[in-house]
Each structure stands twice: as structure tokens, then as C-alpha cells.
Coordinates of N, CA and C in Angstrom, one line a residue:
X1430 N 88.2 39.5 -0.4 CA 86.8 39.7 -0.6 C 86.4 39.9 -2.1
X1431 N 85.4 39.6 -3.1 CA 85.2 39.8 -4.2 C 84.5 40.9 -4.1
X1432 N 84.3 41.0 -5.3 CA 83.9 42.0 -5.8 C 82.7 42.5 -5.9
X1433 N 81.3 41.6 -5.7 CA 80.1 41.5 -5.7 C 80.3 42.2 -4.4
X1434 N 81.3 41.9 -3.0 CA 80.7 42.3 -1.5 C 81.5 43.4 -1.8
X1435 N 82.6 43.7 -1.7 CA 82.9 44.9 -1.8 C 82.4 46.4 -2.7
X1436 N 81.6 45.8 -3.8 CA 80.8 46.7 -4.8 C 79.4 47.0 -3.5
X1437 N 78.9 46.3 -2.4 CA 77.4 45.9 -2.0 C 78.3 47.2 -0.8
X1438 N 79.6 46.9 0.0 CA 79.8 47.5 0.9 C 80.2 48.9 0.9
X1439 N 81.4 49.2 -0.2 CA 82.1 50.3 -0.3 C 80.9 51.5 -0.1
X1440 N 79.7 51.2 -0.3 CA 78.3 52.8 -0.2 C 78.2 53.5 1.2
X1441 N 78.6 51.7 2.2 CA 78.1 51.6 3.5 C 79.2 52.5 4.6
X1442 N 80.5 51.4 3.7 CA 81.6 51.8 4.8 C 82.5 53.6 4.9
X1443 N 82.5 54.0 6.4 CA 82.9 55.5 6.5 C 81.9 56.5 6.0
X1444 N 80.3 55.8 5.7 CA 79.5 56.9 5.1 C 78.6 58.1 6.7
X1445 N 78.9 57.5 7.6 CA 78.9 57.9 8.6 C 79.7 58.9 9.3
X1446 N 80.7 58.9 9.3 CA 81.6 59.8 9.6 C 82.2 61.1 8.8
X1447 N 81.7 60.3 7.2 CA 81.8 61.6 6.5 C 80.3 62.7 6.5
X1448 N 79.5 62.3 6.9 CA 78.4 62.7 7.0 C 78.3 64.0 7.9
X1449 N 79.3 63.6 9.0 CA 79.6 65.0 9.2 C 80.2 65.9 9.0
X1450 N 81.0 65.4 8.0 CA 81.8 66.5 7.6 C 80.8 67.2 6.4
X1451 N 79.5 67.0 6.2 CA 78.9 67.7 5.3 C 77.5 68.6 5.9
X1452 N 78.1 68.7 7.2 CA 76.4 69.1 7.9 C 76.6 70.4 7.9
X1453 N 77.5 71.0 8.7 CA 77.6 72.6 8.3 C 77.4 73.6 7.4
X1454 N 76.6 72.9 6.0 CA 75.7 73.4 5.3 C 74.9 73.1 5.0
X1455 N 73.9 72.6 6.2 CA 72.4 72.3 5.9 C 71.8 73.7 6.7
X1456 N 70.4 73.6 6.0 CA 69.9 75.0 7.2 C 68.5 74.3 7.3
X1457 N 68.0 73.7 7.9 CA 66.4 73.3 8.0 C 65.5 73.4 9.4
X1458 N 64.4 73.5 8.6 CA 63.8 73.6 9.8 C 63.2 72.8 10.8
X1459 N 62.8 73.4 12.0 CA 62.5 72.7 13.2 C 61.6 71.7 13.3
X1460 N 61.6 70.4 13.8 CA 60.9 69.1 13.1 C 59.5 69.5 14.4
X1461 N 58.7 69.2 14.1 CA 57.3 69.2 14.7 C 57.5 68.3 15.5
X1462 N 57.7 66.7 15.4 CA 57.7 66.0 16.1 C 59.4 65.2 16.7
X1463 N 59.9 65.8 17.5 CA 61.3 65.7 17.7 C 62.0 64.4 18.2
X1464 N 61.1 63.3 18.8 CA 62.0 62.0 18.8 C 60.9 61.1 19.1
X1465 N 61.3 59.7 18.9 CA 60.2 58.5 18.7 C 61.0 57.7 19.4
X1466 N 60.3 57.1 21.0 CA 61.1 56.1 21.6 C 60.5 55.3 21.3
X1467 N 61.7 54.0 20.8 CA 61.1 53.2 19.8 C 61.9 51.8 20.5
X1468 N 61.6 50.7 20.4 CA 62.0 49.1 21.2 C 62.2 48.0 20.1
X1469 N 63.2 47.4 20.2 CA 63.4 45.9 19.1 C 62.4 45.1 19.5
X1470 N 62.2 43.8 18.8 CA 61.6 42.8 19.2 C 62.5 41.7 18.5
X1471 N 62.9 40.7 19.2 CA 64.1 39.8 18.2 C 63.1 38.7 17.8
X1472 N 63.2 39.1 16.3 CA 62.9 37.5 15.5 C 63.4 36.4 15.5
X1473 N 63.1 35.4 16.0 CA 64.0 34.3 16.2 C 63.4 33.3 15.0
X1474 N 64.4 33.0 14.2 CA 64.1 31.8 13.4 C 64.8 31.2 12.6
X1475 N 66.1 30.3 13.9 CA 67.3 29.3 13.9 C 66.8 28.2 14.0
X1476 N 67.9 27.8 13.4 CA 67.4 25.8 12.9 C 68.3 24.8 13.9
X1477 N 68.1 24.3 14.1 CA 68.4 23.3 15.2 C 67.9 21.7 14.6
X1478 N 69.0 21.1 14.3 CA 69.0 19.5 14.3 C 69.9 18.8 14.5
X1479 N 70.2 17.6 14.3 CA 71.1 16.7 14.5 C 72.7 17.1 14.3
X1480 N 72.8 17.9 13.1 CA 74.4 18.5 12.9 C 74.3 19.6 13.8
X1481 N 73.8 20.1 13.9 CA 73.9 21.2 15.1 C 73.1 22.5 14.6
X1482 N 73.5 23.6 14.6 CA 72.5 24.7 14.6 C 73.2 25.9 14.0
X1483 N 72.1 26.5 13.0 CA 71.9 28.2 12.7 C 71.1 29.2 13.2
X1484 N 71.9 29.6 14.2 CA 71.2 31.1 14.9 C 70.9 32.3 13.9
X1485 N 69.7 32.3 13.8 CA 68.9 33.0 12.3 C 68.2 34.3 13.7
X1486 N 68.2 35.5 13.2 CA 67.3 36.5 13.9 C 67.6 37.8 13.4
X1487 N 66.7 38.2 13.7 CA 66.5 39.8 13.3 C 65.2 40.7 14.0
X1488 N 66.1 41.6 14.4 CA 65.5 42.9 15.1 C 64.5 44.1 14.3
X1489 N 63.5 43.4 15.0 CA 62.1 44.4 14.7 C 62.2 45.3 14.9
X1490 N 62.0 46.8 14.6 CA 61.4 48.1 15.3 C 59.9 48.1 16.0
X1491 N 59.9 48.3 17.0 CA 58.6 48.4 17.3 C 58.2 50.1 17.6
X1492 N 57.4 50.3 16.8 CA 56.9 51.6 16.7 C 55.4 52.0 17.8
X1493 N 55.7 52.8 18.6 CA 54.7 53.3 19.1 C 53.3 53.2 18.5
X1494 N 52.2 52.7 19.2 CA 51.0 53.1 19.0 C 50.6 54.7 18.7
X1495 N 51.4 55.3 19.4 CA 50.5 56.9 19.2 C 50.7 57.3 17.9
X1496 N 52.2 57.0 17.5 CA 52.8 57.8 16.7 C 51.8 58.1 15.4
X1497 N 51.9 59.2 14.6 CA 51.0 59.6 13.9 C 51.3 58.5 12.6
X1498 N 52.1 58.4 12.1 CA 52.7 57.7 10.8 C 53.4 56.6 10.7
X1499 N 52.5 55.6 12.1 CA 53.7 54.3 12.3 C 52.5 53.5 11.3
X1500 N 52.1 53.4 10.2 CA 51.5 52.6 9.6 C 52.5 52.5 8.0
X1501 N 52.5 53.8 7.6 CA 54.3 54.5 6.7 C 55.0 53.9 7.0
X1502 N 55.5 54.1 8.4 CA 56.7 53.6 8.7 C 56.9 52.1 8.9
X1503 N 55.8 51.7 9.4 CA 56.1 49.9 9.5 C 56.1 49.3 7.9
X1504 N 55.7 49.9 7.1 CA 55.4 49.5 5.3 C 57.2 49.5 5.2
X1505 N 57.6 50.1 5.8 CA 58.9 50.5 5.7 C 59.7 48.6 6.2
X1506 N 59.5 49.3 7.1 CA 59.9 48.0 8.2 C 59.9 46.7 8.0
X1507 N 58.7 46.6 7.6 CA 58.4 45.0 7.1 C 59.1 44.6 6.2
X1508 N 59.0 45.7 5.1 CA 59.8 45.1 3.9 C 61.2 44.7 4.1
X1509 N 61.7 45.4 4.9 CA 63.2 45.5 5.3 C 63.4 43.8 5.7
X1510 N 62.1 43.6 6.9 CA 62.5 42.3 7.3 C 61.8 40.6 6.1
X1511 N 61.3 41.3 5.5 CA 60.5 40.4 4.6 C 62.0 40.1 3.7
X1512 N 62.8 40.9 3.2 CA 63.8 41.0 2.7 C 65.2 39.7 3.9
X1513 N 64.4 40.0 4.5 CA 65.9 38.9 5.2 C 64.8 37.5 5.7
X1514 N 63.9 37.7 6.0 CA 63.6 36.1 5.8 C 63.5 35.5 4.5
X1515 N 63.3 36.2 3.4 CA 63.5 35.4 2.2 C 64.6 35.2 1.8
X1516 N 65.8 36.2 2.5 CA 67.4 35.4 2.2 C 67.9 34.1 3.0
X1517 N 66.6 33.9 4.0 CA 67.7 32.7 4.7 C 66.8 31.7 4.4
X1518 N 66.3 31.6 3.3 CA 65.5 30.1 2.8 C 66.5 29.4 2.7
X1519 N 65.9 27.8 3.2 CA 67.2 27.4 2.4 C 68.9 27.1 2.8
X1520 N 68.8 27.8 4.0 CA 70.0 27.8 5.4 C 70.5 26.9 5.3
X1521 N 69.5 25.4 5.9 CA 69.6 24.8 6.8 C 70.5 23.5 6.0
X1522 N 70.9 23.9 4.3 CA 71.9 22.9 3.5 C 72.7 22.8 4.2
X1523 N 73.0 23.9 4.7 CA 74.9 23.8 5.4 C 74.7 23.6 6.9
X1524 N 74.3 23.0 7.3 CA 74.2 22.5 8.6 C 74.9 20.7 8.1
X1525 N 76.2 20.5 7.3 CA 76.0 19.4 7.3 C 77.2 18.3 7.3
X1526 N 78.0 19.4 8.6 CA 79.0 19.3 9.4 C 78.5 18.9 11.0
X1527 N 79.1 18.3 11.6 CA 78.7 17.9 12.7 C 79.1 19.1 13.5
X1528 N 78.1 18.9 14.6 CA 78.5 20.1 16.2 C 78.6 21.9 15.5
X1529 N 78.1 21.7 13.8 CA 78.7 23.6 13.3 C 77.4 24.4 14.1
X1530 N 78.2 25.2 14.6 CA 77.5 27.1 14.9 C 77.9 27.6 14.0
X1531 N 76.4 27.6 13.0 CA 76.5 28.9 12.2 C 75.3 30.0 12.6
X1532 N 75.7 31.5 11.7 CA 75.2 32.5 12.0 C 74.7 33.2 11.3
X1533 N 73.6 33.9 10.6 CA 73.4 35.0 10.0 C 72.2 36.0 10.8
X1534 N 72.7 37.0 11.6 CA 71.9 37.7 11.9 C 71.8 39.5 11.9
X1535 N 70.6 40.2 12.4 CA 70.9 41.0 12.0 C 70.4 41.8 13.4
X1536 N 71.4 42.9 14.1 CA 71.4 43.3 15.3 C 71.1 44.7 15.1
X1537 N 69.4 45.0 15.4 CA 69.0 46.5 15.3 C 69.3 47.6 16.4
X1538 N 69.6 48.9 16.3 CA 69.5 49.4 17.7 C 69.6 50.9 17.3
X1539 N 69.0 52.1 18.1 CA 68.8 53.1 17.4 C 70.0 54.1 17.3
X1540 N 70.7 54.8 16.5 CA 71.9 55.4 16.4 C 71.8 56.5 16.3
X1541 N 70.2 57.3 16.3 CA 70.1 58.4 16.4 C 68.5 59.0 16.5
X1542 N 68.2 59.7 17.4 CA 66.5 59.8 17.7 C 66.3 61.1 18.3
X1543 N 66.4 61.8 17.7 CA 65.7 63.9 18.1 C 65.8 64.4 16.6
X1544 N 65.4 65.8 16.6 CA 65.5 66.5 16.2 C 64.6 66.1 14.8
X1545 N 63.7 65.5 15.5 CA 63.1 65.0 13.8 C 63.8 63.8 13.1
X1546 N 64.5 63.2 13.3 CA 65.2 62.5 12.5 C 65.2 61.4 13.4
X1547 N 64.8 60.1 12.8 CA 65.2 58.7 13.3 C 65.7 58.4 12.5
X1548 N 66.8 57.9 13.3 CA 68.3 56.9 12.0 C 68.2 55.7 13.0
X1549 N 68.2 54.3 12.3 CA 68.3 53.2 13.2 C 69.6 51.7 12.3
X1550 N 70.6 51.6 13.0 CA 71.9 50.8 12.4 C 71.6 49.3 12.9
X1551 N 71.4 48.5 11.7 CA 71.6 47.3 11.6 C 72.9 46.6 11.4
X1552 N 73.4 46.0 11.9 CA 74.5 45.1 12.4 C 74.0 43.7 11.5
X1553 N 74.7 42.9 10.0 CA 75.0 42.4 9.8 C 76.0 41.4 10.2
X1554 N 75.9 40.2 11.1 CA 76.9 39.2 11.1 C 76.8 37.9 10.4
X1555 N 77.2 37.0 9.4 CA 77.1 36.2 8.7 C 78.4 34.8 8.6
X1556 N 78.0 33.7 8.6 CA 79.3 32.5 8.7 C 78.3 31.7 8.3
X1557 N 78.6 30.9 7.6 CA 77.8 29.7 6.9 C 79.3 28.8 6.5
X1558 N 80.3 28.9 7.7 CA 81.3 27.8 7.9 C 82.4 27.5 7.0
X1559 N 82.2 28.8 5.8 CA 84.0 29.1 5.1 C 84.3 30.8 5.7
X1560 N 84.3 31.6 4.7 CA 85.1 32.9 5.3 C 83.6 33.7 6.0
X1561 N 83.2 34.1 7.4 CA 82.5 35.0 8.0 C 82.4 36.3 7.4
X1562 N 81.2 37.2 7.4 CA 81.0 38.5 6.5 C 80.4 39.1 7.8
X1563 N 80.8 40.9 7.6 CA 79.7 41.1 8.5 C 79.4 42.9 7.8
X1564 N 78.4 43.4 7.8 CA 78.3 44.8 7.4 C 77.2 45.6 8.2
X1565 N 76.7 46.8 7.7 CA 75.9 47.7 8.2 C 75.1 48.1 7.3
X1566 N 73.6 48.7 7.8 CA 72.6 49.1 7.3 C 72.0 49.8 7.7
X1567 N 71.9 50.9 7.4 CA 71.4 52.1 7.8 C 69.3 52.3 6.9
X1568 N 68.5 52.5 8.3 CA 67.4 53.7 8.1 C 67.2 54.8 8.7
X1569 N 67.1 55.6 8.0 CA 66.7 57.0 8.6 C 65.3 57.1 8.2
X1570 N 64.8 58.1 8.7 CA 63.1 58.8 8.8 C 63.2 60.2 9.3
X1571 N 61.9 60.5 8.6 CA 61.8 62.6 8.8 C 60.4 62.0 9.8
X1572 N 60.4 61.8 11.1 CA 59.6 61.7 11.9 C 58.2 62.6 11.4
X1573 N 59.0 63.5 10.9 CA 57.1 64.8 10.3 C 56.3 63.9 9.7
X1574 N 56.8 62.9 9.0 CA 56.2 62.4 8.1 C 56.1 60.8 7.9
X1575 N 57.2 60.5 8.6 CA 57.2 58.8 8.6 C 57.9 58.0 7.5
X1576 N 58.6 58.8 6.7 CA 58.6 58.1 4.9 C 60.7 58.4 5.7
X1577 N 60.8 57.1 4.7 CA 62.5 56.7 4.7 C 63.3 58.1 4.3
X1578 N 63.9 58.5 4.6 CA 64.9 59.8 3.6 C 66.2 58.9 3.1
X1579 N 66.3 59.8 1.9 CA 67.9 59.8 1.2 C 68.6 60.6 1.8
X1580 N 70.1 60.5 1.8 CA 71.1 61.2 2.1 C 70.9 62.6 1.5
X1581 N 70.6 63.0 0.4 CA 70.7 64.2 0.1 C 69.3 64.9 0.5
X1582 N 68.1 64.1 1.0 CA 67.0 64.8 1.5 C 68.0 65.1 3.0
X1583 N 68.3 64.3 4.0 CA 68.8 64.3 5.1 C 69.3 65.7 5.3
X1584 N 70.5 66.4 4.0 CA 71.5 67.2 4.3 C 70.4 68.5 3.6
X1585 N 69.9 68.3 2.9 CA 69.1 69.3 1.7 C 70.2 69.8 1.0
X1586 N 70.7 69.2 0.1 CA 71.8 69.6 -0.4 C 71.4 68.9 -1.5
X1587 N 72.4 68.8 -2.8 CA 72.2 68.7 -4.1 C 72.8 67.4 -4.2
X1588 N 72.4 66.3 -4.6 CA 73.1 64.8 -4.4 C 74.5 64.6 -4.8
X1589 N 74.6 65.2 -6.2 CA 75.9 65.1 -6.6 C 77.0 66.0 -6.0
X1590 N 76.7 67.2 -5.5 CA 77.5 67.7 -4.6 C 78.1 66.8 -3.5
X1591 N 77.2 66.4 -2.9 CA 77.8 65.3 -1.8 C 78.4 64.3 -2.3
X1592 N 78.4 63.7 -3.5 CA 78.8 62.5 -3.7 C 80.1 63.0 -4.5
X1593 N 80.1 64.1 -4.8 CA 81.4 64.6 -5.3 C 82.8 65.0 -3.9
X1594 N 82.1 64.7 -3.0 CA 82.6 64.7 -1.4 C 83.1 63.5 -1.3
X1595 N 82.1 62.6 -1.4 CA 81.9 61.0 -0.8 C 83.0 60.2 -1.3
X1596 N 82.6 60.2 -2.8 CA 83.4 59.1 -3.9 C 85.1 58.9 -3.8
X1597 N 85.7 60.2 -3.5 CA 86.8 60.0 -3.7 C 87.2 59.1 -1.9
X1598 N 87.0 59.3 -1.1 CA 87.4 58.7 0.4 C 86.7 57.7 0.5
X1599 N 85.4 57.2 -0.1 CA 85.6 55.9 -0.1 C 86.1 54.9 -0.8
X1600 N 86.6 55.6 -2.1 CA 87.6 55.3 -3.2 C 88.6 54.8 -2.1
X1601 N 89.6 56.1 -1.8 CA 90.6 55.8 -1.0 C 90.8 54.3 0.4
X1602 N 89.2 54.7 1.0 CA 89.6 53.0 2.2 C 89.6 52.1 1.3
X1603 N 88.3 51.6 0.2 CA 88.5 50.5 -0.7 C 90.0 50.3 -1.1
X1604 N 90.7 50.8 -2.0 CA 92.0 50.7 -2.5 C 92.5 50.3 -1.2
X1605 N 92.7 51.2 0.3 CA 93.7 51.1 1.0 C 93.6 49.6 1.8
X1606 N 92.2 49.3 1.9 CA 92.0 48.0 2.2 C 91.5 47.3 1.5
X1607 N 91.2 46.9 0.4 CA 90.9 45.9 -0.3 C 91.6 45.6 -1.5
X1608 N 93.1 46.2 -2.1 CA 93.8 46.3 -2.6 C 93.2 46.5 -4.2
X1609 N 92.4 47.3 -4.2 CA 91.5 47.2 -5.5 C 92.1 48.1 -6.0
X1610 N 92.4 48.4 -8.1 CA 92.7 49.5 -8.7 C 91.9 50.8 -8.9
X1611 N 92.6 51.6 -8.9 CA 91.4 52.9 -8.7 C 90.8 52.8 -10.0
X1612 N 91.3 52.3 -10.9 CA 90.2 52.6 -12.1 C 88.8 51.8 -12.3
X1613 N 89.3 50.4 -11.2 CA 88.4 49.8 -10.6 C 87.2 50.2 -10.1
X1614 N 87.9 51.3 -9.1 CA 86.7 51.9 -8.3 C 85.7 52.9 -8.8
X1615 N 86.7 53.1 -9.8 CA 86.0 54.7 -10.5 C 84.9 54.0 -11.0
X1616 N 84.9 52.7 -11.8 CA 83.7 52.0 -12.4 C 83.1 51.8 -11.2
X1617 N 83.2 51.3 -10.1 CA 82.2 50.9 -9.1 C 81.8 52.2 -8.4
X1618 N 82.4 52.7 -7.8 CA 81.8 54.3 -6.9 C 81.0 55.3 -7.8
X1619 N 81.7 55.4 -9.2 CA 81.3 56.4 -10.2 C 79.9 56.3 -10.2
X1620 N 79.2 55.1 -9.9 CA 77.9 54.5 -10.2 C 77.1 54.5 -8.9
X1621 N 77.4 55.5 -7.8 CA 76.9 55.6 -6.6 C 75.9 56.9 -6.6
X1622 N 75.0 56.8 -6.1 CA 74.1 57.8 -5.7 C 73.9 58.3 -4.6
X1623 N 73.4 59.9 -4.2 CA 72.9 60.2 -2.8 C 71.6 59.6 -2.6
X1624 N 71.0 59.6 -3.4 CA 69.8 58.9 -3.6 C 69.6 57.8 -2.9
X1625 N 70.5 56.5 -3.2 CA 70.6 55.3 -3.4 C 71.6 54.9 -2.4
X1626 N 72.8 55.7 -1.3 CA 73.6 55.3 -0.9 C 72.7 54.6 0.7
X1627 N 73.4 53.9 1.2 CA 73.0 53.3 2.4 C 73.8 53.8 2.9
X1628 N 73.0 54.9 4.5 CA 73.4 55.5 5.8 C 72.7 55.3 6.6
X1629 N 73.3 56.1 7.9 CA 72.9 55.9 9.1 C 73.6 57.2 9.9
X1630 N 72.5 57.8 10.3 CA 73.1 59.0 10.9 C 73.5 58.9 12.4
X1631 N 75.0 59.2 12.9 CA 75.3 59.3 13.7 C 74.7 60.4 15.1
X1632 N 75.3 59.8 16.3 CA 74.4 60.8 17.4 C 74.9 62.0 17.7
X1633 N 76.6 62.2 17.3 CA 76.8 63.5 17.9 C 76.3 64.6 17.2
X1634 N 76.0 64.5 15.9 CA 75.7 66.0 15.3 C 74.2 65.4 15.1
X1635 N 73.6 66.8 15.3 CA 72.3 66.1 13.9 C 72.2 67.6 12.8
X1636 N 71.7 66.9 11.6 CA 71.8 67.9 10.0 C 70.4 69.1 10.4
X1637 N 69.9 68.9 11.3 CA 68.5 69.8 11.9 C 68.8 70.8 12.8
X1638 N 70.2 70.1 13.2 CA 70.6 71.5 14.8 C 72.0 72.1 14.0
X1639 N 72.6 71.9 12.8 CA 73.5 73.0 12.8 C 72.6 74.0 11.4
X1640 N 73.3 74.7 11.7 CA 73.1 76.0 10.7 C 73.9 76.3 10.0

């Protein structure tokens, strides 16, 4: 893998599971509005001709009408998806192999919904007919309010605290799977934010029900 994807992934990969290991010191309070049942809608917009076809799609949020703050939260949304139809301009070069199934899509579905908190994981799968990619993308939301959170709003904790957690273990999978030098990583991870990392909060804990 180079280093552009592994620099794009290392934020993503195990940021979930370490997440709980940092919840037992949040203390916050009780969210006003405690879950949003919320529905995909699949974008479809695959190319189909003579060499054969690219299954192009992506999973909408559909936000309730009631909700107080789905006008926030779709500003959110859109952009997310305005962002992936403008990466697949332009597909349809490599269709230019006979009978190819190719793929780039993106599989929404919710990974976590109470307690105030919507976290929703997007499933990257990608083949455009040499080596296949696939990763994850995490949104969260403070339902009170509708607006995206960072990791370190999520936990209420101090960013660099957490990332003085984070850095070293995702240090460690990169090196253990990607055979990369740590001094490598130190330049890549060093440069990671709580701010700026991409998550996705898991369902068994949530950062609002422990104390």
C-alpha cells in the first residue's frame, strides 16, 4: 500500500475500539434528545456500456422530518455526499476492458443511536481493475444540537491527552501491518489530531452513560 493510503487510513484504523478504552473518564450530561431513527436511501449512479459496468452508489441519511436540527445536520450530509460524486467523475475511462465489474461504493448504516449521540459508519469498497481498496468513515452528532462532533468533544477530554493514548497503537498496527519505519510513522501520526481524526462510535459503550 503507499503511503498517500496508509497516511489517509492509519487515523481510521482501531480508532474504534480504542475509544473505549478512553471513556471511563468522561462525565457528561444527559442528552435532551436521546436517539434519532434514521433510514439510508441508496444513490445509485453506475455506468453501464458496452465493456461492461461500474457499480457507483452511496448511502444517504435520511433524517426525520420532526427532528429539530435536520436542516444542520443534512448541511452536513450533503457535503459528505457532494464529496463522493465529485470523486467519481470521470470513472467510466476504465471501463475499457471487456465484461469488467468494477466498484467504488459507499455502504452507510448506523453504528450507534441513544444517548444523545448519533455515530453513523460508512463502508468504503473500491476496484477500478488493479489492486481493490476498501476503508471506513465515521460521523458522529450531539443530537442536542445537530452539528458534527470531534473526538475530543465526544469524550470532553483534552485532544492531546487522547492522542497521546491513540498515536502510539496506531503506530504499532501500521508498522505491524504495513511494514512501515517507526520514524516513519512518528512523521505521519505525530501530525494527527483529536480534532481532525476520523471516528465512529461503537454500540456497546456510549461516552454519555459512563461516569
Amino acid at each position: 500500500m503507499s503511503a498517500e493510503k496508509w497516511s489517509r487510513r492509519l487515523g481510521r484504523v482501531l480508532a474504534l475500539c480504542l475509544v473505549l478504552t478512553l471513556l471511563p473518564g468522561v462525565n457528561a450530561a444527559a442528552a435532551e434528545i436521546e436517539a434519532l431513527d434514521i433510514s439510508f436511501q441508496r444513490e445509485d449512479h453506475s455506468v453501464v456500456n458496452e465493456n461492461g459496468e461500474i457499480e457507483l452508489y452511496y448511502d444517504l441519511a435520511q433524517i426525520p422530518q420532526s427532528y429539530p436540527h435536520r436542516m444542520r445536520m443534512n448541511t452536513v450530509l450533503a457535503s459528505e455526499y457532494l464529496d463522493y460524486v465529485n470523486s467519481i467523475q470521470g470513472l467510466e475511462e476504465y471501463l475499457a476492458m471487456p465484461d469488467a465489474h468494477l466498484y467504488y461504493t459507499m455502504s452507510g448504516e448506523v453504528n450507534y443511536d441513544r444517548a444523545g449521540v448519533l455515530s453513523l459508519l460508512y463502508t468504503m469498497d473500491w476496484f477500478m481493475g488493479g489492486v481493490s481498496n476498501w476503508g471506513w468513515h465515521g460521523l458522529t452528532f450531539d443530537l442536542d444540537t445537530g452539528e458534527k462532533i470531534s473526538l475530543d468533544e465526544l469524550l470532553d477530554r483534552d485532544g492531546e491527552e487522547i492522542m497521546a493514548e491513540l498515536r502510539p497503537v496506531i503506530m504499532a498496527y501500521a508498522q505491524l501491518n504495513g511494514g512501515w519505519e517507526w520514524s516513519e510513522l512518528e512523521n505521519i501520526v505525530g501530525g494527527y489530531t483529536a480534532e481532525a481524526l476520523d471516528y465512529y462510535e461503537i454500540g456497546r459503550a456510549s461516552c454519555r452513560e459512563r461516569v
